[in-house]
C-alpha positions in Angstrom: -90.9 -28.1 118.3 -89.4 -29.1 114.7 -85.6 -29.0 115.3 -83.0 -29.4 117.6 -80.0 -27.1 118.3 -76.8 -29.1 119.8 -73.1 -28.2 120.2 -71.4 -31.5 119.4 -67.7 -32.3 120.1 -66.1 -35.0 117.9 -62.6 -36.0 116.7 -63.5 -36.1 113.1 -66.1 -36.0 110.4 -66.2 -39.9 110.7 -66.9 -39.8 114.3 -69.3 -37.1 114.1 -71.4 -38.9 111.4 -71.4 -42.3 113.5 -72.6 -40.4 116.4 -75.1 -38.5 114.7 -76.6 -41.6 113.4 -76.3 -43.4 116.6 -78.5 -40.4 118.1 -80.9 -40.2 115.4 -81.5 -43.9 115.5 -82.0 -44.1 119.6 -84.3 -40.9 119.6 -86.4 -42.4 116.5 -87.0 -45.6 118.8 -88.0 -43.8 121.8 -90.4 -41.3 120.3 -91.6 -44.2 117.8 -92.1 -46.2 121.0 -94.2 -43.5 123.1 -96.2 -42.6 119.9 -96.9 -46.3 119.2 -95.6 -45.9 115.6 -93.0 -47.1 113.5 -91.0 -45.4 110.5 -88.2 -42.5 110.5 -88.6 -39.5 112.5 -85.9 -37.5 111.2 -86.7 -36.0 107.7 -83.4 -34.2 107.2 -79.6 -34.7 107.9 -78.0 -32.5 110.4 -76.3 -29.2 109.6 -72.6 -29.0 110.5 -70.7 -25.7 111.4 -67.1 -26.2 112.6 -66.4 -23.6 115.4 -63.1 -22.3 115.1 -62.4 -19.9 117.6 -63.5 -19.5 121.3 -65.5 -16.7 120.6 -67.5 -18.4 117.8 -68.1 -21.2 120.8 -69.2 -18.4 123.3 -71.5 -17.1 120.8 -73.0 -20.8 119.9 -73.5 -21.8 123.2 -75.7 -18.2 124.1 -77.6 -19.0 121.0 -78.6 -22.7 122.1 -79.0 -21.7 125.7 -81.3 -18.6 125.0 -83.2 -20.4 122.2 -86.3 -20.6 124.1 -86.2 -17.0 125.1 -85.9 -15.7 121.5 -88.6 -18.1 120.3 -90.8 -16.7 123.2 -89.9 -13.0 122.3 -91.0 -13.9 118.8 -94.3 -15.1 119.8 -94.8 -12.0 121.9 -94.2 -13.7 125.3 -91.8 -12.3 127.6 -89.5 -14.6 129.8 -88.8 -13.5 133.4 -85.2 -12.1 133.9 -83.0 -15.2 135.2 -85.0 -18.0 133.9 -83.1 -20.7 132.8 -84.4 -23.5 130.3 -84.6 -26.8 132.0 -84.5 -28.4 128.6 -81.3 -26.6 127.8 -77.9 -27.6 129.4 
């Protein structure tokens, strides 16, 4: 509930920075409109990890897609086999 895990592809650091800045502004505007408030939504910057091999990409994708399942298990809940998180894509 407090963070987002995303895999982002960019041509370079400048493009990534501008893309993330635009993303954060768009999300903040939307959440503030829903909550009827103003002000910053994100308190911290993003963390970058460059994926250099196909294996790293595969592991990262599995981590992001199965993140809900992992958090559910930590909370003592079991997610049925074959269940797909509708909020991950």
